[in-house]
Tab-separated table of C-alpha atoms in Angstrom:
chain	number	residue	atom	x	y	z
A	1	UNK	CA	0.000	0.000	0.000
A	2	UNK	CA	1.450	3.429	-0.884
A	3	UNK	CA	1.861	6.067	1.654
A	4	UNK	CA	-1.206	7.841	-0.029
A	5	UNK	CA	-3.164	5.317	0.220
A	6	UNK	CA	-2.137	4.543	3.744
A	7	UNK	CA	-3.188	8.295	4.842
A	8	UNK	CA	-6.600	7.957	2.509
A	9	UNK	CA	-7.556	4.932	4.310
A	10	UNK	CA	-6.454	6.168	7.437
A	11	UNK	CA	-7.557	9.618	7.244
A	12	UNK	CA	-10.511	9.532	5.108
A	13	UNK	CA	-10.565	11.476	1.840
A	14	UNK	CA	-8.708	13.902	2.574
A	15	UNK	CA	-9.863	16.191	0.717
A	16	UNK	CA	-9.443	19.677	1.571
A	17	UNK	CA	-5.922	19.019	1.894
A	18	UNK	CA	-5.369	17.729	-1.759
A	19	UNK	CA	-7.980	20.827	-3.054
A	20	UNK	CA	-5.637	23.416	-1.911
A	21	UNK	CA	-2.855	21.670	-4.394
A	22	UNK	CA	-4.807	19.762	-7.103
A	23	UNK	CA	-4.584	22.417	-9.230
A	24	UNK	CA	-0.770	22.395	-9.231
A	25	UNK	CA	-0.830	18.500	-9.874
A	26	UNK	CA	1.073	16.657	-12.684
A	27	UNK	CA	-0.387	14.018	-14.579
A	28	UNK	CA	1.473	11.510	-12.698
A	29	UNK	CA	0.110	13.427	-9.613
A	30	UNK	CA	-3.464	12.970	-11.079
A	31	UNK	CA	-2.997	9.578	-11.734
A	32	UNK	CA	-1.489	8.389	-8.567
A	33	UNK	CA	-4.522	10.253	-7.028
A	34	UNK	CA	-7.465	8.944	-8.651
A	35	UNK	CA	-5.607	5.332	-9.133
A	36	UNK	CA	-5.398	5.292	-4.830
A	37	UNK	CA	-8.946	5.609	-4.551
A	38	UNK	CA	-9.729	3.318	-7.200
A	39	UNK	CA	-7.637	0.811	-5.700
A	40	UNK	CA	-9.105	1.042	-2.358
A	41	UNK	CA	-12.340	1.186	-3.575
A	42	UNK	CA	-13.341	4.801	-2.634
A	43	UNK	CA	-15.261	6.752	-4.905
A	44	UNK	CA	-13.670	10.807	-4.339
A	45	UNK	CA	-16.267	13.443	-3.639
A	46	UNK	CA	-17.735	15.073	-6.508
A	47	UNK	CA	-15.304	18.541	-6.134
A	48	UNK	CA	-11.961	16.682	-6.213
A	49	UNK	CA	-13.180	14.635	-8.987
A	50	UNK	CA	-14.232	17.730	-10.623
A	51	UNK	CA	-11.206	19.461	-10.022
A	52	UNK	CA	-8.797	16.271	-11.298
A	53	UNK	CA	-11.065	16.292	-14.101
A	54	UNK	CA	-10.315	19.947	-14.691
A	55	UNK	CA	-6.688	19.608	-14.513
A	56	UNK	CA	-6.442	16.086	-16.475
A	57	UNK	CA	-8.555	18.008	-19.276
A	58	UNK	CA	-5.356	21.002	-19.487
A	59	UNK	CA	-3.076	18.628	-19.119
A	60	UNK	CA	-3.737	16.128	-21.706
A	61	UNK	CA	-0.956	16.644	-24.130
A	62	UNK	CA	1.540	16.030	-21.117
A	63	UNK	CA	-0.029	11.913	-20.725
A	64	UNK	CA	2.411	9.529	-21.649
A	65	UNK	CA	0.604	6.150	-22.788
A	66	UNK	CA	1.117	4.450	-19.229
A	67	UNK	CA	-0.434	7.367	-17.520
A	68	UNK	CA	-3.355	7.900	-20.452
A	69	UNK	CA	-4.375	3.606	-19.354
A	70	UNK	CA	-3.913	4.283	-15.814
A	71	UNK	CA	-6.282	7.165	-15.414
A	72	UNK	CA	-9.089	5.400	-17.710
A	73	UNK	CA	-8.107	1.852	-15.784
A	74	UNK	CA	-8.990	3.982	-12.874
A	75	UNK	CA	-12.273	5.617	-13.643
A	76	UNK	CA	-13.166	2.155	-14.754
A	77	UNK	CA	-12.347	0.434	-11.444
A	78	UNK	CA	-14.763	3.636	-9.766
A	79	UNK	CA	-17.760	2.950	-12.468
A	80	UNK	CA	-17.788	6.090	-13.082
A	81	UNK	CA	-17.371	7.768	-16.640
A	82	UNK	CA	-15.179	10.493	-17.040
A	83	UNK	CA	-16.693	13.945	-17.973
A	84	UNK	CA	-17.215	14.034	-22.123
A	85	UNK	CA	-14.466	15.945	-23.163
A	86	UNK	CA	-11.615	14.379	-20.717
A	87	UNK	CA	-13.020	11.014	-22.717
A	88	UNK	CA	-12.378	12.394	-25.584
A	89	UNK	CA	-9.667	14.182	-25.134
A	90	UNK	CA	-8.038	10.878	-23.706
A	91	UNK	CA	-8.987	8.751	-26.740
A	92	UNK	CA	-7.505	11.668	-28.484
A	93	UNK	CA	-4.423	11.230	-26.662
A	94	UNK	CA	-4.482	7.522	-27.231
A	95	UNK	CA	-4.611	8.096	-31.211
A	96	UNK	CA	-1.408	10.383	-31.124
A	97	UNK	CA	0.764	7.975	-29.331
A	98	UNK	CA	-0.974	4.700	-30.231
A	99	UNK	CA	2.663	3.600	-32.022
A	100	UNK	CA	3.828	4.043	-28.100
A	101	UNK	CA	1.583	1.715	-26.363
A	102	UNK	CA	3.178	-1.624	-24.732
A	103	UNK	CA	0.586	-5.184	-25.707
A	104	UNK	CA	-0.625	-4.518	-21.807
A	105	UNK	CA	-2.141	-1.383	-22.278
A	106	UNK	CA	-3.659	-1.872	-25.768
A	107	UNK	CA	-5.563	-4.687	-23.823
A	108	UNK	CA	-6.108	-1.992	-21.137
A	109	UNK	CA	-7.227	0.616	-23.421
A	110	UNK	CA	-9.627	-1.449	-24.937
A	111	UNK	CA	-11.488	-2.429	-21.670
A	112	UNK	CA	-11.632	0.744	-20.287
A	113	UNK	CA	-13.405	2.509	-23.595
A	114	UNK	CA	-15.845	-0.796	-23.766
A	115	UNK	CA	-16.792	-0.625	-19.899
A	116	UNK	CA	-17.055	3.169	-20.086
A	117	UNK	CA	-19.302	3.205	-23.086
A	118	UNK	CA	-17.168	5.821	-24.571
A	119	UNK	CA	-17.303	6.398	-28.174
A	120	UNK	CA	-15.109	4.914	-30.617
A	121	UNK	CA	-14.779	6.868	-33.402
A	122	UNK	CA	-14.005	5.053	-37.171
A	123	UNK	CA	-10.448	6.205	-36.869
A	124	UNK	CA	-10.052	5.268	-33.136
A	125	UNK	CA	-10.545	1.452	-34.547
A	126	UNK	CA	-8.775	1.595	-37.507
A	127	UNK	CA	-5.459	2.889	-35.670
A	128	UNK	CA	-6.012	0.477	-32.855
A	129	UNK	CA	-6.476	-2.677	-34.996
A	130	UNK	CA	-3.049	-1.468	-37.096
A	131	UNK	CA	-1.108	-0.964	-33.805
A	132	UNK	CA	-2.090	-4.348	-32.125
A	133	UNK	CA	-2.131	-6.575	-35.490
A	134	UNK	CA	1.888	-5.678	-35.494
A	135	UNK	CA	2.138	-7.034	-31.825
A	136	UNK	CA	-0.546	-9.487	-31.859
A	137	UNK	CA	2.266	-12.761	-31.391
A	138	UNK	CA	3.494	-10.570	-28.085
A	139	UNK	CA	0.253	-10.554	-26.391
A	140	UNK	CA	0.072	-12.068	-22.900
A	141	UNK	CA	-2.735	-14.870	-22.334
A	142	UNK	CA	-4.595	-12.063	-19.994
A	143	UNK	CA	-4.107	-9.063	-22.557
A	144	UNK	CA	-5.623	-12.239	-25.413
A	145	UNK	CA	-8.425	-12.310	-22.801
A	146	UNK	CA	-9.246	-8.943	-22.276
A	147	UNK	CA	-9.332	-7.629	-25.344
A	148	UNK	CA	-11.603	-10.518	-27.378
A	149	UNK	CA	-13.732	-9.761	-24.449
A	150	UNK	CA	-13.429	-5.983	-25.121
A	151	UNK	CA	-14.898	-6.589	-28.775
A	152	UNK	CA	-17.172	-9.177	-28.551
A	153	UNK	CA	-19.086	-6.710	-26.566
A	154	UNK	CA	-17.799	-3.938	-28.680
A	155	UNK	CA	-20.434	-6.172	-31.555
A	156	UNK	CA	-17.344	-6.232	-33.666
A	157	UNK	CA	-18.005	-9.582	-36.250
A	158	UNK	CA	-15.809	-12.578	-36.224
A	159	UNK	CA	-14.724	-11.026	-40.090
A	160	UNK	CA	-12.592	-8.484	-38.064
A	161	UNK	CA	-8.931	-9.286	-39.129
A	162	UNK	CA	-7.513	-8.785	-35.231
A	163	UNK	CA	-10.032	-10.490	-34.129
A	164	UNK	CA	-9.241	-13.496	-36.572
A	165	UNK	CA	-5.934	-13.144	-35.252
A	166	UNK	CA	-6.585	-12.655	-31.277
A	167	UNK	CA	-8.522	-16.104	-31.827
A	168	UNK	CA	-5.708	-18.133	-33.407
A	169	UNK	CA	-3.402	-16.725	-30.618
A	170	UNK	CA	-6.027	-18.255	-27.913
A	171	UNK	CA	-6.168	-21.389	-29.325
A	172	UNK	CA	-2.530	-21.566	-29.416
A	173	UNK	CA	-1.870	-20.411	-25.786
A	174	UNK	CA	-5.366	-22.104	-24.477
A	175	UNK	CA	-3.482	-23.782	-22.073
A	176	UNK	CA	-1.822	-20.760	-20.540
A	177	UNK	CA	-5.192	-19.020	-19.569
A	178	UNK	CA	-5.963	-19.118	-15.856
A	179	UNK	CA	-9.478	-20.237	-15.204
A	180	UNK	CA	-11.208	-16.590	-15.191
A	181	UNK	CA	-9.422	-15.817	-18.502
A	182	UNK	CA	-9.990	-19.083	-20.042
A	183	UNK	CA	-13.891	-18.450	-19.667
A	184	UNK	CA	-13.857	-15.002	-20.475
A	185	UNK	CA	-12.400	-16.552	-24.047
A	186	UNK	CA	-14.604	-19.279	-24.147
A	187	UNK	CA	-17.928	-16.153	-23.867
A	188	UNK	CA	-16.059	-13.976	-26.456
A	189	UNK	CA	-15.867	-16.911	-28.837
A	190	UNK	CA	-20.162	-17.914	-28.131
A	191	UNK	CA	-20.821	-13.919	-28.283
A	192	UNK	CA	-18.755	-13.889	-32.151
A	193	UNK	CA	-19.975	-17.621	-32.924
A	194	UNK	CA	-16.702	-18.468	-34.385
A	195	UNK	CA	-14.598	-21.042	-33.498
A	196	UNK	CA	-12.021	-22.190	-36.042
A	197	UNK	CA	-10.894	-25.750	-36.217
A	198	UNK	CA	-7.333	-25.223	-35.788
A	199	UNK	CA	-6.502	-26.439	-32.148
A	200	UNK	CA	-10.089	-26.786	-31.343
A	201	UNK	CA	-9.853	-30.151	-29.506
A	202	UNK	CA	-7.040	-28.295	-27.481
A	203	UNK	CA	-9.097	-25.948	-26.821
A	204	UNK	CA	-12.003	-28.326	-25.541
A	205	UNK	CA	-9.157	-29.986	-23.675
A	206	UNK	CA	-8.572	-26.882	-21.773
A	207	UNK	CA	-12.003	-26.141	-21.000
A	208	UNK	CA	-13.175	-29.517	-19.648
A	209	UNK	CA	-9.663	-29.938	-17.334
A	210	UNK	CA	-10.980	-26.064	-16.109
A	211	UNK	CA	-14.449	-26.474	-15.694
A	212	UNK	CA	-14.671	-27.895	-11.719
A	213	UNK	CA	-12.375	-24.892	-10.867
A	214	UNK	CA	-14.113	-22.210	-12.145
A	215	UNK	CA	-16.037	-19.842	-9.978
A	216	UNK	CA	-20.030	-20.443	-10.616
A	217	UNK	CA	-20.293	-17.284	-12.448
A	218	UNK	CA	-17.409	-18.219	-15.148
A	219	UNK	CA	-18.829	-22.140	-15.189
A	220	UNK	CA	-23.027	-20.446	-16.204
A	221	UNK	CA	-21.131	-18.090	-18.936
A	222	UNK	CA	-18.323	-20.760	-20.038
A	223	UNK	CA	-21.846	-23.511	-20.301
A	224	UNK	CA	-23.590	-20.785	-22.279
A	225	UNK	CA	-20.764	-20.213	-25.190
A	226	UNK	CA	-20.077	-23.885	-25.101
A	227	UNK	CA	-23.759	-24.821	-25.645
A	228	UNK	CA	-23.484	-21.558	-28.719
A	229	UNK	CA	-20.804	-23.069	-30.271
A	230	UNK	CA	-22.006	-26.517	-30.406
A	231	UNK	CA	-18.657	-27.761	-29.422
A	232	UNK	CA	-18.531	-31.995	-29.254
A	233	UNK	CA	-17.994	-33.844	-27.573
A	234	UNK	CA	-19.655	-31.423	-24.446
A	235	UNK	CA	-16.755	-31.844	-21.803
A	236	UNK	CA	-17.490	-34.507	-19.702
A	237	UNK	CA	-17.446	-32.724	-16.298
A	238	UNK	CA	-19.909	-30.210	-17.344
A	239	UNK	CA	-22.741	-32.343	-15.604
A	240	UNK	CA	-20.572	-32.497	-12.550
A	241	UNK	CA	-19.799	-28.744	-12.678
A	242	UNK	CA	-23.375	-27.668	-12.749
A	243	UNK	CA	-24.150	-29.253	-9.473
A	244	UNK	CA	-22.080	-26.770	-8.017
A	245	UNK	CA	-23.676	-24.245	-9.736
A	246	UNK	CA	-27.861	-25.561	-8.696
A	247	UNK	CA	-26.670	-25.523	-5.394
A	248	UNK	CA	-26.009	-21.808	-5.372
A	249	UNK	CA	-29.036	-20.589	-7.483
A	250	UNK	CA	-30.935	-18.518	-4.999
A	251	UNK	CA	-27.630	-16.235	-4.815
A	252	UNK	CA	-27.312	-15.867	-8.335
A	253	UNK	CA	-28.441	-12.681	-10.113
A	254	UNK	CA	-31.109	-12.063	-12.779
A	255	UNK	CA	-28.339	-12.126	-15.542
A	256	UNK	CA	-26.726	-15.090	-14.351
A	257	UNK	CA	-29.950	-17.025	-13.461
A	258	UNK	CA	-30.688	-15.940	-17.553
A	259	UNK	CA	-27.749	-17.054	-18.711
A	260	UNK	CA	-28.168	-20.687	-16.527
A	261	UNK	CA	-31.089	-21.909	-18.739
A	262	UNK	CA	-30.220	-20.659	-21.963
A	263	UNK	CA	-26.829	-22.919	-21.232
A	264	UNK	CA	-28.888	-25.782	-20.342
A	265	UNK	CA	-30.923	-24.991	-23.726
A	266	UNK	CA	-27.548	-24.675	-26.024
A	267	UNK	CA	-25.930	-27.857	-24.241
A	268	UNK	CA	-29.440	-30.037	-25.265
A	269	UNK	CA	-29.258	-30.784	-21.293
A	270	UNK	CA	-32.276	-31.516	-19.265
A	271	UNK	CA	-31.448	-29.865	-15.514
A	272	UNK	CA	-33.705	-32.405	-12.521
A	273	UNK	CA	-37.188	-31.109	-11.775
A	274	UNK	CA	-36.164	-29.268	-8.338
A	275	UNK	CA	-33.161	-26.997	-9.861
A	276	UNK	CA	-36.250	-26.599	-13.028
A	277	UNK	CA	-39.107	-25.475	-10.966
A	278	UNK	CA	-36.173	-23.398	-8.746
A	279	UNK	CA	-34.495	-21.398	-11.387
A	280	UNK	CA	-38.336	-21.109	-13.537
A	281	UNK	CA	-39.937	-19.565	-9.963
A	282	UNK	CA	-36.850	-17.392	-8.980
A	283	UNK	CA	-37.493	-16.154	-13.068
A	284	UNK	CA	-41.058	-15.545	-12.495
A	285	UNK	CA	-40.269	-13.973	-9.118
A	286	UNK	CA	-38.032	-11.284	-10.893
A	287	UNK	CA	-40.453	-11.235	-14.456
A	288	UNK	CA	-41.109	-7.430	-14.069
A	289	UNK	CA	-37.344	-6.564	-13.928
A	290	UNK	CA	-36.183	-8.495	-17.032
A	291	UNK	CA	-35.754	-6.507	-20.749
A	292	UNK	CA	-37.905	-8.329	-23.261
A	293	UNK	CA	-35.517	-9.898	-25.156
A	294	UNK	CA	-34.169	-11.944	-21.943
A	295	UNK	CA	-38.074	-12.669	-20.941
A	296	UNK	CA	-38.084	-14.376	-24.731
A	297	UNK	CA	-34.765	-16.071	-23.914
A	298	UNK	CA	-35.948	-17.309	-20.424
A	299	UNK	CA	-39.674	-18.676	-22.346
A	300	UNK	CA	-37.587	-20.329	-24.747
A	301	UNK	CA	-35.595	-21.814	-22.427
A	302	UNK	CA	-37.967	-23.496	-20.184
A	303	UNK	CA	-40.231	-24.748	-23.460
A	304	UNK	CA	-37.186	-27.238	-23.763
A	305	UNK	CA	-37.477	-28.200	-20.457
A	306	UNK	CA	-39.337	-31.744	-19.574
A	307	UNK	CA	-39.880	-30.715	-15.932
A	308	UNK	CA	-41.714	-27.573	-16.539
A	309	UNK	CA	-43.422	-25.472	-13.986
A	310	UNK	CA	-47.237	-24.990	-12.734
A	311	UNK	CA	-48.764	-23.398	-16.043
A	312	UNK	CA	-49.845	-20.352	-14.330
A	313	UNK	CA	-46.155	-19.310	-14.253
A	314	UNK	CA	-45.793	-20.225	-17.869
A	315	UNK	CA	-48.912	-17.559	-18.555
A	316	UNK	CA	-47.403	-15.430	-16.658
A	317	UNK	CA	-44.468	-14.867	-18.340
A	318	UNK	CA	-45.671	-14.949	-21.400
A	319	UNK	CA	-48.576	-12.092	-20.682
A	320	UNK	CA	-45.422	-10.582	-19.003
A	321	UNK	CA	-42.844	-10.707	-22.147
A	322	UNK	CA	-45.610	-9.278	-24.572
A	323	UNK	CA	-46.537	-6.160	-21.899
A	324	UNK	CA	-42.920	-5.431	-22.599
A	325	UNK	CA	-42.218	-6.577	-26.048
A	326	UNK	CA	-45.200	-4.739	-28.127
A	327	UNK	CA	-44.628	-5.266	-32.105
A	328	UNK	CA	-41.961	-7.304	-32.913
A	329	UNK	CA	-40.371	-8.648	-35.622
A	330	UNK	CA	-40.720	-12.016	-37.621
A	331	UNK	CA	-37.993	-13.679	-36.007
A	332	UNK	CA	-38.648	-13.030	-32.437
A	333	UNK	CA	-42.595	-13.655	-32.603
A	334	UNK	CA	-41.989	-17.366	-34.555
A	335	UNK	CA	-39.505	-18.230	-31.300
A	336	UNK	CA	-42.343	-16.971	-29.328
A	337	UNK	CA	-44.787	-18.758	-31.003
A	338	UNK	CA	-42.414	-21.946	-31.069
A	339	UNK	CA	-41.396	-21.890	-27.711
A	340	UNK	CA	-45.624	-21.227	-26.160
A	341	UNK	CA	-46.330	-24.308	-28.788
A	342	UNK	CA	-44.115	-26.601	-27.157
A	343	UNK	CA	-45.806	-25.812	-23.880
A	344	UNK	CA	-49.108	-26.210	-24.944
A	345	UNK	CA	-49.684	-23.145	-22.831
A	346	UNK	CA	-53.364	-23.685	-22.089
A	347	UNK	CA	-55.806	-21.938	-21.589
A	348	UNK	CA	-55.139	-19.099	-23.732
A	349	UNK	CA	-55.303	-15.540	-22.144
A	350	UNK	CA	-57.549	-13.051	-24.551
A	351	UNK	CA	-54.368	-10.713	-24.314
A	352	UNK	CA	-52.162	-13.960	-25.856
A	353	UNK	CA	-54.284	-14.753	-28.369
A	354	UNK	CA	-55.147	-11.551	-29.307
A	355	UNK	CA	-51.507	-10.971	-29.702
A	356	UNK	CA	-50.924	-13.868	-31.844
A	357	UNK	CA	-53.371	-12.741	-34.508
A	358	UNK	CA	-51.957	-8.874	-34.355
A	359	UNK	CA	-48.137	-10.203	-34.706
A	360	UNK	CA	-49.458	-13.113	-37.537
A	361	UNK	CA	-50.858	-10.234	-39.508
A	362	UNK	CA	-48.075	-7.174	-39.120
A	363	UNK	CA	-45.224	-9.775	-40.313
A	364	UNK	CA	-47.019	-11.559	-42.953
A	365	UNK	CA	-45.198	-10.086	-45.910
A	366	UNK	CA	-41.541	-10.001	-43.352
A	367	UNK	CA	-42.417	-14.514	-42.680
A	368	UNK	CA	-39.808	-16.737	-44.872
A	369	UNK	CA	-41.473	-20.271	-45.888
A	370	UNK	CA	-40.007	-21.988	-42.489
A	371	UNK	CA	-41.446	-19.060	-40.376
A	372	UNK	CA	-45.045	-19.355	-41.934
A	373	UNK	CA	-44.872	-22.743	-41.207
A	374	UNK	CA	-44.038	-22.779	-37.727
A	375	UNK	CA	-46.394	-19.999	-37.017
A	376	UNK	CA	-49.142	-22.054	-38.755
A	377	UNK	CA	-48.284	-25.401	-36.708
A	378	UNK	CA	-48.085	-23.276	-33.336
A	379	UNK	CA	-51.709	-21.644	-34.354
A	380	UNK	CA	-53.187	-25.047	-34.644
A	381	UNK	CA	-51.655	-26.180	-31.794
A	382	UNK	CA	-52.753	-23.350	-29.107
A	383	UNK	CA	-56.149	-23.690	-30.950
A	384	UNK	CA	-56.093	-19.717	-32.120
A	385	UNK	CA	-58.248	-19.086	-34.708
A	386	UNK	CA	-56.601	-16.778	-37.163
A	387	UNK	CA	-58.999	-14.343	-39.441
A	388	UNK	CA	-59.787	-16.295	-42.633
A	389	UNK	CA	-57.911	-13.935	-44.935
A	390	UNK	CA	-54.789	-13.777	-42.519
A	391	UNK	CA	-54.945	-17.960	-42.305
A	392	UNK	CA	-55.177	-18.037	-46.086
A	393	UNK	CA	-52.158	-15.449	-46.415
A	394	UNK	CA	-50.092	-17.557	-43.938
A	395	UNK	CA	-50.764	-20.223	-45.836
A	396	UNK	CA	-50.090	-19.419	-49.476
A	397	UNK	CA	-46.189	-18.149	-47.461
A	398	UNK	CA	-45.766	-21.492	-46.321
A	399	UNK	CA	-46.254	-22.888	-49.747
A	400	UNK	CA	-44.166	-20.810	-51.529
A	401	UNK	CA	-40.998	-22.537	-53.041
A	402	UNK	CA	-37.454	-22.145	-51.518
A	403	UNK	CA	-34.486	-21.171	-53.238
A	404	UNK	CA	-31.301	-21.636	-52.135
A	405	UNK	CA	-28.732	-18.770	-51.969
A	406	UNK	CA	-26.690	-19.451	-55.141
A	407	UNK	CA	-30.224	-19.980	-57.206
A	408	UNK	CA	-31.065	-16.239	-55.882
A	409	UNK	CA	-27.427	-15.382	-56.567
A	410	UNK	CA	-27.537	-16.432	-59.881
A	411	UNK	CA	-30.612	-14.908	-60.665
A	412	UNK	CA	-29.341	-11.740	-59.118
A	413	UNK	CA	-26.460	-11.677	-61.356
A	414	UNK	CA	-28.118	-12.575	-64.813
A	415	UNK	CA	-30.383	-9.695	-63.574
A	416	UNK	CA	-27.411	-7.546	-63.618
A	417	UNK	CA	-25.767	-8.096	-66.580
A	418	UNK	CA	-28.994	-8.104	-68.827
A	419	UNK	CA	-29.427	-4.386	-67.336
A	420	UNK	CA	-25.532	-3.390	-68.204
A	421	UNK	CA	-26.415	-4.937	-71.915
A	422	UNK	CA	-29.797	-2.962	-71.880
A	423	UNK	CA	-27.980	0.268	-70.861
A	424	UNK	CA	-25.053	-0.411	-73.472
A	425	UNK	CA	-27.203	-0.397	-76.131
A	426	UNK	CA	-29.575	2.113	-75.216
A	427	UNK	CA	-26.415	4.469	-74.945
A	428	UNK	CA	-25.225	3.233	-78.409
């Protein structure tokens, strides 16, 4: 512990003492400030972060790269996002001595503008991706961690090229990840969906040796991406690894409890009817403060389920998910539709099959061939009687022929080139 942090903890904040010289601070000064709170977990008042703020903000040209990481690793450890224009000003900073930047802090850079939800601007990405493709062999197994975690939630696409990259060097060093990291790489990889085959049974190696030592958290998201990825064989202590996991599921939290069944859903795994009716009641328990789109996830979830809960629960969350929901598109309403099928959720609510009709009609014209389909079997199955000219519509969609993507490529392209031959002549 440094002396500051000694007389912090000791002494409180400390902050009338530090006011009367903040303004004469350097930015190691400003750093070493905020970074001793952070550490200790002790969020400054709102004037001394004001008035670090207001001296990091003049000061900005003078960051060197180590300090420019610290600061942001430091705001991140107090969830709390700088003012706008320090966060810009620091990204700003970042892009004019990106070619300075160690493999360490590129990870750490990375993190920090992810968990601050601070805007990456075109260029910001472009310079980053150049600077760590030229060091991507020299990242650490943690910094490999952190930053395919980084941009998996970042929504950048598997067709990245560092991302390509970040992924071969995991699969190489998969057995160099400590247990935290190696699931953290495991969720990046289920959140792209890409998994190349290169070292993939290593990989599946590492995972299953990992499993009974990860922390119950880790284990629900590591399950979840395995379950996306349709790895096989499933590593063989999953089974075993979930029991820790039920055991603990009245301390989990509404994300984690979310993520639990759609694992068990992903891994085709049944879990025994107590841990079923306990994570479907702690669900319903908590309906009102899950988004929509984790309400459809949890419904879908238990429809696979063979021990399912009393059906009041199941009505519930369904009358529940479309409160929330409204509209919505073609794809979500056929897994809705699917997953209240499978149920035989019975007897219908007016507001459900009301619903049913409104959503079979708006995406009539959006419903593929499969969709129409499904929709159709799941009306006939709930017994909801559709409007004669929407069931007639629903069913000239399901009947329409497929054609596979190179048929409506080909097409496409004959299209194409009788319109350049058109235009040719016409100019001629």
């Amino acid at each position: 512990m440094s002396s500051l942090e000694a007389a912090i903890k000791s002494n409180g904040t400390e902050e009338s003492r530090m006011l009367h010289t903040v303004d004469d601070f350097t930015p190691q000064g400003i750093c070493k400030t905020l970074k001793s709170f952070a550490t200790l977990g002790i969020p400054p008042g709102d004037t001394l972060i004001e008035r670090l703020t207001s001296r990091a903000t003049l000061t900005v040209r003078d960051f060197n790269p180590q300090q420019v990481t610290c600061l942001l690793t430091s705001f991140a450890m107090l969830n709390s996002k700088p003012q706008k224009r320090l966060g810009e000003l620091l990204v700003q900073r970042f892009m004019e001595t990106v070619q300075q930047f160690n493999e360490t802090n590129l990870a750490d850079i990375m993190w920090c503008v992810t968990l601050l939800g601070l805007r990456k601007e075109e260029q910001f990405l472009k310079m980053f991706e150049k600077r760590a493709l030229r060091v991507v062999d020299k990242f650490a197994p943690r910094d490999i961690s952190v930053l395919l975690w980084s941009l998996a939630k970042s929504h950048v696409t598997s067709k990245n090229e560092l991302v390509k990259a970040l992924v071969a060097e995991a699969l190489k060093k998969c057995g160099q990840f400590s247990h935290h990291e190696l699931s953290d790489v495991t969720w990046s990889l289920g959140t792209l969906h890409y998994l190349p085959t290169a070292n993939k049974d290593k990989f599946i190696e590492a995972v299953d040796v990992a499993l009974p030592k990860m922390s119950v958290s880790d284990l629900i998201n590591t399950a979840w991406a395995v379950g996306i990825l349709k790895l096989q064989p499933v590593p063989s202590s999953f089974m075993r690894s979930f029991k820790k996991a039920s055991q603990q599921v009245e301390s989990l939290t509404i994300q984690q409890l979310c993520v639990f069944l759609l694992a068990f859903m992903h891994l085709s795994l049944q879990p025994d009817e107590p841990l079923a009716l306990s994570l479907t009641k702690r669900m319903h328990a908590m309906r009102e403060e899950l988004s929509s789109s984790s309400l459809l996830d949890v419904i879908e979830a238990v429809s696979t389920f063979d021990n399912r809960p009393a059906m009041r629960i199941i009505v519930d969350l369904c009358e529940t998910c479309i409160e929330k929901t409204g509209p919505c598109a073609s794809g979500e309403f056929v897994r809705f539709s699917r997953a209240m099928a499978n149920m035989s959720v019975s007897p219908l609510t007016e507001s459900i099959r009301s619903y049913f009709g409104r959503m079979t009609k708006l995406n009539l014209c959006r419903f593929n061939q499969d969709q129409a389909n499904t929709v159709k079997w799941a009306a006939a199955k709930l017994q909801v009687k559709l409007p004669e000219g929407v069931a007639s519509q629903l069913q000239e969609v399901g009947a329409r022929p497929r054609f596979k993507a190179s048929t409506i490529a080909t097409a496409t392209n004959a299209f194409i080139s009788v319109h350049k031959t058109v235009k040719a002549n016409e100019e001629g």
